[in-house]
Coordinates of C-alpha atoms and ligand atoms in Angstrom, one line a residue:
X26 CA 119.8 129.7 86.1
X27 CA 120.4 127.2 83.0
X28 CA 117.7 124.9 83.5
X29 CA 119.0 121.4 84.2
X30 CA 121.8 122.9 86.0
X31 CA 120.4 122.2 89.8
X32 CA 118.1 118.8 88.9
X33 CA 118.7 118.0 92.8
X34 CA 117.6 121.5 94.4
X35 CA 113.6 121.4 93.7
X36 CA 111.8 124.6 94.2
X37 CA 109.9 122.5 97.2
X38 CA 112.9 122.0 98.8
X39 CA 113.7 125.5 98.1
X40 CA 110.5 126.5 99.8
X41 CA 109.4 123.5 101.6
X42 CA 108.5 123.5 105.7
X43 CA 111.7 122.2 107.8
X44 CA 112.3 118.6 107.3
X45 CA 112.0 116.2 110.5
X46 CA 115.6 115.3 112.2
X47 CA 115.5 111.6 112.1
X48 CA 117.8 108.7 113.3
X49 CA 119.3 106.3 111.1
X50 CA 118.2 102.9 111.7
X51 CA 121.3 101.4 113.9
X52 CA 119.5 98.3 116.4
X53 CA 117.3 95.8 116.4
X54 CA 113.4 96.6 116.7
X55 CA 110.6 94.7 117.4
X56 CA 107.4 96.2 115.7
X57 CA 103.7 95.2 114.6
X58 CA 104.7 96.3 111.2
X59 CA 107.3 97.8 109.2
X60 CA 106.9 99.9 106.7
X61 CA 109.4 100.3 103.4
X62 CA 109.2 103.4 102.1
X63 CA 109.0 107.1 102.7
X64 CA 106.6 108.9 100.3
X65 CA 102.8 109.5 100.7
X66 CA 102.0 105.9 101.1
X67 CA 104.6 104.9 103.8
X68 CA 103.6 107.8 105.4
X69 CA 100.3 108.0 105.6
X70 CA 100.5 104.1 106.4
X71 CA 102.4 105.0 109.6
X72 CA 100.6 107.5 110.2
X73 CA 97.3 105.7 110.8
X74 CA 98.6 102.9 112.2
X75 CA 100.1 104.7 114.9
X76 CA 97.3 106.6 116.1
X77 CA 94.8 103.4 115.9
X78 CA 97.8 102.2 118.3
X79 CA 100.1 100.1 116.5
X80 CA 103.8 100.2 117.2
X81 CA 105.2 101.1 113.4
X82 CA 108.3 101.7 111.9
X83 CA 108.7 103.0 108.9
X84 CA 112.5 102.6 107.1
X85 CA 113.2 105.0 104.0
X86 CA 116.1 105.0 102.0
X87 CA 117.0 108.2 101.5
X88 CA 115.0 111.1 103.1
X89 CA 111.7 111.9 103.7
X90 CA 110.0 112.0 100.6
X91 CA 113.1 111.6 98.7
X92 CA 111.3 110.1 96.2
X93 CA 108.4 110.8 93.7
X94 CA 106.0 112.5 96.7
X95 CA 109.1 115.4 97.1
X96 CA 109.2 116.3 94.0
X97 CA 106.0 115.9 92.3
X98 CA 103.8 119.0 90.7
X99 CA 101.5 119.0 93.6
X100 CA 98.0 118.8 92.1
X101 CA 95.6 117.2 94.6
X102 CA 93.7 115.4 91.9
X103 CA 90.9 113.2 91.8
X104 CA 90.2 110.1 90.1
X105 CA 92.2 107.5 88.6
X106 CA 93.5 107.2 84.8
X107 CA 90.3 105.3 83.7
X108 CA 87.2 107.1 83.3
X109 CA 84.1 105.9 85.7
X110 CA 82.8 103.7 82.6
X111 CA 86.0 102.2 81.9
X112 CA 85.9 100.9 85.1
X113 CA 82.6 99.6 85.2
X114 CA 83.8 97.7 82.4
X115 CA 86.1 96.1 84.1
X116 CA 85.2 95.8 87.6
X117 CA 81.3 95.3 87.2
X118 CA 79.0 98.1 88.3
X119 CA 79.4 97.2 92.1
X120 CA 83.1 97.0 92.5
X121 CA 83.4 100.2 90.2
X122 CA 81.5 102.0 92.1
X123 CA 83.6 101.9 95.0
X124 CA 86.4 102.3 93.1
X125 CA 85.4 105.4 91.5
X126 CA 84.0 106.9 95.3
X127 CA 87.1 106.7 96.6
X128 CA 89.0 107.9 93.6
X129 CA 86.2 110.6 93.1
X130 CA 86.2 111.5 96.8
X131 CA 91.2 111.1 97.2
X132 CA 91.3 115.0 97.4
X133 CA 88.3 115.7 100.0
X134 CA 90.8 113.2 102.2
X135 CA 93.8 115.0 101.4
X136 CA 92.5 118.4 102.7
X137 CA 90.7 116.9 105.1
X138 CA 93.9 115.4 106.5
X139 CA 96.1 118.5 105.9
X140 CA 93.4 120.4 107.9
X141 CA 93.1 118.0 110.6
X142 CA 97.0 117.7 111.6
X143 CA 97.3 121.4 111.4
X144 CA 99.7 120.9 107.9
X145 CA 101.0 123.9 106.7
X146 CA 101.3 123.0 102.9
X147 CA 100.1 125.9 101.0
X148 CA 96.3 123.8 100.0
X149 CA 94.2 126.1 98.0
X150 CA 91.3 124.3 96.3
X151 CA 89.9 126.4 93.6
X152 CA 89.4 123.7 90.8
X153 CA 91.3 121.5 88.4
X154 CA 91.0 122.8 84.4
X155 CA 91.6 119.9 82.3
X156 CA 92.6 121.6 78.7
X157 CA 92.4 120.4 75.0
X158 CA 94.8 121.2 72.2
X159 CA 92.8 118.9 69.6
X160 CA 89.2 117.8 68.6
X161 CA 89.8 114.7 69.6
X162 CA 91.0 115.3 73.0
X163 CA 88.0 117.4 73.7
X164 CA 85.8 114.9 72.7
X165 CA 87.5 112.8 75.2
X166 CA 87.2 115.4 78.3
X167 CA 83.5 116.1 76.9
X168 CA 82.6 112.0 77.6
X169 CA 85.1 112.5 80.6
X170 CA 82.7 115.2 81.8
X171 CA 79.3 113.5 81.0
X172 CA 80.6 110.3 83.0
X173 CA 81.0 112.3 86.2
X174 CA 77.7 114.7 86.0
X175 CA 76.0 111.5 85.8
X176 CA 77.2 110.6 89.0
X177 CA 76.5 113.8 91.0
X178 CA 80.0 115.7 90.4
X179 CA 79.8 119.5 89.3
X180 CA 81.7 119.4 86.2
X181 CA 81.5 122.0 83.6
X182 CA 82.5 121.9 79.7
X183 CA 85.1 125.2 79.2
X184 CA 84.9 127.1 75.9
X185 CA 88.1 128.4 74.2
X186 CA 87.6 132.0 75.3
X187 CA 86.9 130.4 79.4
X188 CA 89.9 128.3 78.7
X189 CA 91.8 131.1 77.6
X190 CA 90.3 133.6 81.0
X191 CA 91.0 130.6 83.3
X192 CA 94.7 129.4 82.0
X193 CA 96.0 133.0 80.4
X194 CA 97.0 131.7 76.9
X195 CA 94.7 130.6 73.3
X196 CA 96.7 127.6 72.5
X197 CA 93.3 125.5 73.9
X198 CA 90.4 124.9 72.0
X199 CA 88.6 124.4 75.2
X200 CA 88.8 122.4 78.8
X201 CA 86.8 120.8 81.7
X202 CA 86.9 122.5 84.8
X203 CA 86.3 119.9 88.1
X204 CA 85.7 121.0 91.3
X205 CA 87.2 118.7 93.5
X206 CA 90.8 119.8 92.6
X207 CA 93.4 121.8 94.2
X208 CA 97.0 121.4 95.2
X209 CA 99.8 121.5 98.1
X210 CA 103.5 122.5 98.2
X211 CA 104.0 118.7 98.4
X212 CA 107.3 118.3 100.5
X213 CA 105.7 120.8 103.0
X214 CA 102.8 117.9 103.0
X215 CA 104.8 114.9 103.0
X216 CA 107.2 116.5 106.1
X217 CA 104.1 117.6 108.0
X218 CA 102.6 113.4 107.6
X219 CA 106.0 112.2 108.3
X220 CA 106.1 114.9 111.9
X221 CA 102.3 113.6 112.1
X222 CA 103.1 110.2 112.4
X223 CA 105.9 110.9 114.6
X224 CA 103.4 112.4 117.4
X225 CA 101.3 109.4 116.8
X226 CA 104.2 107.2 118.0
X227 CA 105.5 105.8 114.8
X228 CA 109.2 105.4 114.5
X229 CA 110.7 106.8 111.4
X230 CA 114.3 106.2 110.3
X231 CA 115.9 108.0 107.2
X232 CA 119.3 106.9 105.4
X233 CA 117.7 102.8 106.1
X234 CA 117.4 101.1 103.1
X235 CA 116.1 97.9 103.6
X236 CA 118.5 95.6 101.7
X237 CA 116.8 92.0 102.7
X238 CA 113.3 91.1 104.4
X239 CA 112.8 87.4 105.2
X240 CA 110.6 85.2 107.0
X241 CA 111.6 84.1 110.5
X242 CA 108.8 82.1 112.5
X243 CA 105.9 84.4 112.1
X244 CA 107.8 87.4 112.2
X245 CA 109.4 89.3 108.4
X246 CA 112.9 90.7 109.4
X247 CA 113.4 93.7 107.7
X248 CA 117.3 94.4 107.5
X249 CA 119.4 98.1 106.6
X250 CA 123.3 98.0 106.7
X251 CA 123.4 99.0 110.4
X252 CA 119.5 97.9 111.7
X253 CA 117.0 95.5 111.7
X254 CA 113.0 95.0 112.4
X255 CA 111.3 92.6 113.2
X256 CA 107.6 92.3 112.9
X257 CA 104.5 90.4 111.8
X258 CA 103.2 92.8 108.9
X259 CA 105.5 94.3 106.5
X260 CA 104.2 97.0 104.0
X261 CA 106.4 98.0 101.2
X262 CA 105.8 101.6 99.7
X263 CA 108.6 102.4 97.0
X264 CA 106.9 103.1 93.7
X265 CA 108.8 104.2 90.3
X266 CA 112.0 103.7 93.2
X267 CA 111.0 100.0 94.1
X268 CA 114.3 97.7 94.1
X269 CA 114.7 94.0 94.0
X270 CA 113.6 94.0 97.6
X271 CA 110.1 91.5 96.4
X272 CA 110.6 89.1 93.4
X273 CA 109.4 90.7 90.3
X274 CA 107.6 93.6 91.8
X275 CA 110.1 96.1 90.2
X276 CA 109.3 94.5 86.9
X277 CA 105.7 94.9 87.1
X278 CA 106.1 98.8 87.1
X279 CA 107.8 101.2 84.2
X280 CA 109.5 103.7 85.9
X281 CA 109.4 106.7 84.0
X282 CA 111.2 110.3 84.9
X283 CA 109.5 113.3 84.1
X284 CA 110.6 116.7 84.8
X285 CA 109.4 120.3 86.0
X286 CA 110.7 123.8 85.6
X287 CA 109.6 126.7 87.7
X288 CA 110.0 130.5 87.2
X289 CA 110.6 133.4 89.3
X290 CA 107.8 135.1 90.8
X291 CA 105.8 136.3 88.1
X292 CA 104.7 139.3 89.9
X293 CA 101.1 141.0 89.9
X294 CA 100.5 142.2 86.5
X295 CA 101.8 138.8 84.8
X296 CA 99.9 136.4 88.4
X297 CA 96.5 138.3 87.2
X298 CA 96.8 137.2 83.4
X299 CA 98.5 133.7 83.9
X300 CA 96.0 131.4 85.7
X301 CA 94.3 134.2 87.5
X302 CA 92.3 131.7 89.7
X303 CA 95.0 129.4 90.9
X304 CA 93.8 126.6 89.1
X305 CA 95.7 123.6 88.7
X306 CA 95.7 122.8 85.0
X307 CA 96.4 119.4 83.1
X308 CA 97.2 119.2 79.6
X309 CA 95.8 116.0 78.2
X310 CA 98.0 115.1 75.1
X311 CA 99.2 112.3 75.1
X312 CA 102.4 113.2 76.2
X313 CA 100.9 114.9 79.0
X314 CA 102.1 118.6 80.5
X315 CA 100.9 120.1 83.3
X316 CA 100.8 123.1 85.1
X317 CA 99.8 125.8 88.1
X318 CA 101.5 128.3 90.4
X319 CA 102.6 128.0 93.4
X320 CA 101.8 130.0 96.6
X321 CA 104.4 133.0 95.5
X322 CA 103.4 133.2 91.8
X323 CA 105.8 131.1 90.4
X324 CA 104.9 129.4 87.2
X325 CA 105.5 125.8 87.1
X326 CA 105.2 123.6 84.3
X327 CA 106.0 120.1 84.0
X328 CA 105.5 116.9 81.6
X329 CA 107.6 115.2 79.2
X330 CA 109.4 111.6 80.0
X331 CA 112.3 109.9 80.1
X332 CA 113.2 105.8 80.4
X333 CA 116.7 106.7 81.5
X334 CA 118.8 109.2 83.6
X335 CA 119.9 111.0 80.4
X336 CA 118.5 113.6 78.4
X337 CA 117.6 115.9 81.5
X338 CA 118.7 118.8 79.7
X339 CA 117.3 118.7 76.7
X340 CA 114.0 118.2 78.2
X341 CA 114.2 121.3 80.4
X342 CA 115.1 123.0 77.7
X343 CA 111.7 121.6 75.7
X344 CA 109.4 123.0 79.1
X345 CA 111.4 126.3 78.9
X346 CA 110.2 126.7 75.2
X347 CA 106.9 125.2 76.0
X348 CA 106.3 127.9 78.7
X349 CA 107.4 130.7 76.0
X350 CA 104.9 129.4 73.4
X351 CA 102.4 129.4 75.7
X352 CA 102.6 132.6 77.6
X353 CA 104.3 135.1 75.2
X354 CA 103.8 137.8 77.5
X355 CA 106.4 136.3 80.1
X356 CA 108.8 138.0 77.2
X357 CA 111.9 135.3 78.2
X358 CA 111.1 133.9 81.4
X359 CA 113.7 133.7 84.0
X360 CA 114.1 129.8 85.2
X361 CA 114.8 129.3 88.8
X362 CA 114.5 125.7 89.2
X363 CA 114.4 122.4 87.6
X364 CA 114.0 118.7 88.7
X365 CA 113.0 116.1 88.0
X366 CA 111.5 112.5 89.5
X367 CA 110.3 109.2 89.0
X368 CA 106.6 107.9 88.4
X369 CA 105.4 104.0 88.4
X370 CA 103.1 103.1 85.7
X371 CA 101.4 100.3 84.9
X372 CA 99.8 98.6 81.9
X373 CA 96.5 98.9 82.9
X374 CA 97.3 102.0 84.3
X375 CA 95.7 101.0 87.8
X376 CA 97.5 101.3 90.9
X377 CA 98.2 97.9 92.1
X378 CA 97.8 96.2 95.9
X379 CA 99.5 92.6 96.0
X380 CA 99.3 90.7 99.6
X381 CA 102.6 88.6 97.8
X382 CA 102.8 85.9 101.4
X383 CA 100.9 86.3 104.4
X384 CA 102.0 89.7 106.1
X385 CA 103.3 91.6 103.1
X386 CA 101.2 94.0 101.7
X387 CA 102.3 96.3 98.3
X388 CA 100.9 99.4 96.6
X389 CA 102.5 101.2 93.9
X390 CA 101.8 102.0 90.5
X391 CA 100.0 105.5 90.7
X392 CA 100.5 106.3 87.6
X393 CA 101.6 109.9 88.0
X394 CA 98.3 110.9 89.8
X395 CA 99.5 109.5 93.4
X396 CA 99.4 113.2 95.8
X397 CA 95.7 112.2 97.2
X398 CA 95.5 108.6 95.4
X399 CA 98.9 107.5 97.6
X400 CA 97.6 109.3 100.5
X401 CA 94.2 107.2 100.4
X402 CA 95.8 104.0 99.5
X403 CA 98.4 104.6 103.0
X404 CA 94.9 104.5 105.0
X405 CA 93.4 101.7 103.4
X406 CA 96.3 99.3 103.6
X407 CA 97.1 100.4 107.9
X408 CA 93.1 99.4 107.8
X409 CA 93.8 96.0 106.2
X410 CA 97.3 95.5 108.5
X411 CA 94.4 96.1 111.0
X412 CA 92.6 93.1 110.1
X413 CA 90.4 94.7 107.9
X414 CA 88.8 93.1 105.4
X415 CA 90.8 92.7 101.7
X416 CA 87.3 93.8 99.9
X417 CA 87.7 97.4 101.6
X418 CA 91.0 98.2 99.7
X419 CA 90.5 101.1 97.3
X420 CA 91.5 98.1 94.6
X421 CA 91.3 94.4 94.4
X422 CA 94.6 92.8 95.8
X423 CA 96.3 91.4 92.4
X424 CA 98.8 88.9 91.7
X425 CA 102.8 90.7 91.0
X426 CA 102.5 90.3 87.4
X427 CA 106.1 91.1 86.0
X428 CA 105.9 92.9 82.7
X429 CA 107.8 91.0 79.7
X430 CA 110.6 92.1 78.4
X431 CA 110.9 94.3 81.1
X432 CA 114.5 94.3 80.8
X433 CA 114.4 96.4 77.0
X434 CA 111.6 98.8 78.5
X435 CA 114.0 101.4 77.9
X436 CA 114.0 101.2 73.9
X437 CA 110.7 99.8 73.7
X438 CA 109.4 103.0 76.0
X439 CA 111.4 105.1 74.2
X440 CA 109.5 104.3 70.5
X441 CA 106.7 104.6 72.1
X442 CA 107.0 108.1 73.2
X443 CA 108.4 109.2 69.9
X444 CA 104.9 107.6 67.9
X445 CA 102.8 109.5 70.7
X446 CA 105.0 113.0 70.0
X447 CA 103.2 112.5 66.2
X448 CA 100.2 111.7 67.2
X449 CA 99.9 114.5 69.6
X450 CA 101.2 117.0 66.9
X451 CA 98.9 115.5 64.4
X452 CA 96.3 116.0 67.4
X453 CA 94.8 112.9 67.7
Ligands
FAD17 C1 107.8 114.9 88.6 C2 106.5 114.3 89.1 C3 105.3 115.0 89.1 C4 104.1 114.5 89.6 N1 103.0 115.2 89.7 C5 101.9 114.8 90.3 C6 100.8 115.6 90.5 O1 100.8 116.8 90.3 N2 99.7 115.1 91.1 C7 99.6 113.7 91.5 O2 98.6 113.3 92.0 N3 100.7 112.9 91.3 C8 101.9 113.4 90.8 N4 103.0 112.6 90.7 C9 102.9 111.2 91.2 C10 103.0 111.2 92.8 O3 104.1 112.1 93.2 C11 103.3 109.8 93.2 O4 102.3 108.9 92.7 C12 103.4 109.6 94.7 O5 104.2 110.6 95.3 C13 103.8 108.2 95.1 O6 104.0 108.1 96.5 P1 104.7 106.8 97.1 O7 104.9 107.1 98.5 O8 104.0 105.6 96.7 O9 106.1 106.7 96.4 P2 107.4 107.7 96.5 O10 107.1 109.1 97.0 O11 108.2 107.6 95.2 O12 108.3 107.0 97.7 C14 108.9 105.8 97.5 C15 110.1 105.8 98.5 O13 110.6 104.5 98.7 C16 112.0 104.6 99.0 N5 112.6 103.3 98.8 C17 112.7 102.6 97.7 N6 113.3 101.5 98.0 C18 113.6 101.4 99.3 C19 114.2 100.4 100.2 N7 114.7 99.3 99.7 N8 114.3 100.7 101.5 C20 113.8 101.9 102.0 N9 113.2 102.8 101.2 C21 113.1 102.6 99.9 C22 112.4 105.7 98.1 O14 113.7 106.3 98.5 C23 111.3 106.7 98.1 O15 111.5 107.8 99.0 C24 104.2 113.1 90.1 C25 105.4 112.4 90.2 C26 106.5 113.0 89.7 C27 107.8 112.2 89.8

């Protein structure tokens, strides 16, 4: 297949469990909170809601997991974009700490929950190898590493020749390997939440997206072309996809594509030289790649971004050459998918919760490291719909701060990857 040819047909829809058969929203409902959004956060909102024994209903656009948590590479990963000291920086040694236990601690929930609902989703667990191509991005995992053995986790500096045994390819001058890693087929996840929360007694409608939500006494109408709920909470889920539906919150998020290619089954000989142990490998340039197998020895590799809905196929055709460079005894790999998706970052690259008005709760901005953070965050917020306390959210609730000149992010995003394409082939 010419990669870029089937953008739409993922290799986890290709491979993913059935997906629920759900209604489209077409009545009026009464709920204790609606929920916007379909993806790992939606989800796992509903889902705990509706087994603590709130009546949910969760609206989603398109399908389930239509959206970034459908299509992403899968990596249960731990931790958030700022190393523990960063944080402590900016949060004070308290607050950090909590933020960096239940970053530290996303993928222990993740398998924890895919074990508990009986989730068939492919979860191995065998470690995530973070790799260096450059002196200066080792020295960047190495004070990565030190941060997190100071704090109890089991991480362990890679050599070139480990990197090399663990990955399958020289092109790294070494790597951190950290145990808490792993990774899912993440469509087979995101359908087994979504049939999860349905059991529970959450109400989940695909092909609804909601188009107005407004205050009515003390209830927030949610309204879709043919439906409408009404209920005291709303929580709104929708990421790099988020729409006008809240002032200003799609401008305080760059949505940014990035795109993944997959091969065809490597088979044994090549499976036992190309990441022999399963791991789950990120690449930490700054124009990040990363990469695993999935459960039938397919090679995946993704990375690379786009500010617009053009130049899919030139940047399929930059993974297909990345993948020959890199594993030059694949000969020339056959391709038998490519897609792509949409990430939310931020500037402080934080995920961000905003309580906008009284019964409205947000979180979105994962930053391209959302599979257990996401899943986490869904929990945390049916906790504070709950009446739980707003100092128990993984982060501190923030005001929507719309990012200026959000309007020219596409140039202004686009210079910026070119100067980090230099920088990351002058390997700083
Ligand atoms: C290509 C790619 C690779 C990635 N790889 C990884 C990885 O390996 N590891 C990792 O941790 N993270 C990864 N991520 C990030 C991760 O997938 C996301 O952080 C996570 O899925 C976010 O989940 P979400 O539920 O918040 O948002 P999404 O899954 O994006 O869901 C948002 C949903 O909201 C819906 N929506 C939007 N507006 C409305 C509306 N008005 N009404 C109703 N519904 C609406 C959309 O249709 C969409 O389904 C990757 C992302 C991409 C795109």
């Amino acid at each position: 297949m010419a990669p870029g040819a089937e953008v739409d047909r993922s290799l986890w829809q290709a491979t993913a469990a059935p997906a629920p058969e759900l209604p489209t929203l077409a009545e009026s409902l009464r709920a204790d909170c609606v929920i916007v959004g379909g993806g790992y956060t939606g989800l796992s909102t509903a889902l705990h809601l509706a087994e603590a024994g709130a009546s949910v209903v969760l609206l989603e656009a398109q399908a389930i997991a239509f959206g970034a948590s459908g299509r992403n590479g899968g990596q249960v990963n731990p931790g958030l974009r700022l190393d523990p000291d960063d944080l402590v920086a900016r949060f004070g040694a308290e607050r950090a700490d909590r933020i960096i236990a239940v970053s530290g601690g996303a993928p222990d929930f993740v398998f924890g929950l895919a074990k508990r609902l009986g989730i068939e989703c492919d979860a191995v667990r065998p470690g995530w190898v973070l790799v260096a191509h450059s002196p200066a991005t080792l020295a960047k995992l190495q004070r990565r590493g030190e941060q997190w053995v100071r704090r109890g986790v089991a991480m362990r500096a890679l050599d070139a020749d480990e990197t090399a045994a663990m990955v399958g390819t020289r092109r790294y001058i070494g790597g951190l390997y950290d145990p808490r890693g792993g990774s899912v087929q993440p469509l087979s996840y995101a359908r087994g939440l979504a049939q999860a929360a349905t059991r529970a007694g959450a109400r989940l409608f695909t092909h609804s997206p909601v188009t107005r939500l407004e205050k009515q006494g003390s209830d927030w109408i949610a309204t879709t072309p043919r439906g409408s709920v009404a209920a005291p909470q709303v929580v709104i889920a929708t990421n790099g996809y988020t729409d006008d539906l809240w002032p200003g919150l799609r401008q305080s998020i760059l949505p940014v594509r990035t795109f993944q290619v997959a091969t065809r089954p490597l088979g044994h000989n090549l499976e036992r030289s190309i990441l022999p142990g399963n791991h789950a490998v990120s690449d930490l340039r700054r124009l990040i790649l990363y990469f695993r197998k999935d459960a039938h020895g397919r090679l995946i590799m993704g990375g690379r971004a786009s500010s617009t809905q053009r130049g899919g196929a030139r940047l399929f055709g930059f993974l297909t050459g990345v993948v020959q460079d890199m594993f030059p005894q694949l000969g020339r790999p056959e391709f038998e998918h490519a897609w792509s998706g949409t990430v939310a970052l931020t500037p402080d690259f934080l995920p961000h919760i905003h309580e906008p008005a009284q019964g409205v709760l947000a979180a979105l901005g994962y930053n391209g490291r959302g599979v257990a953070m996401a899943s986490v965050a869904g929990k945390a917020l049916a906790d504070r719909v709950r009446g739980g306390r707003a100092e128990d959210l993984p982060l501190p609730v923030s005001d929507i701060r719309p990012i200026p000149f959000h309007g020219l992010r596409q140039p202004v995003l686009h210079l910026i990857m070119q100067y980090h394409r230099v920088m990351d082939w002058l390997g700083r």
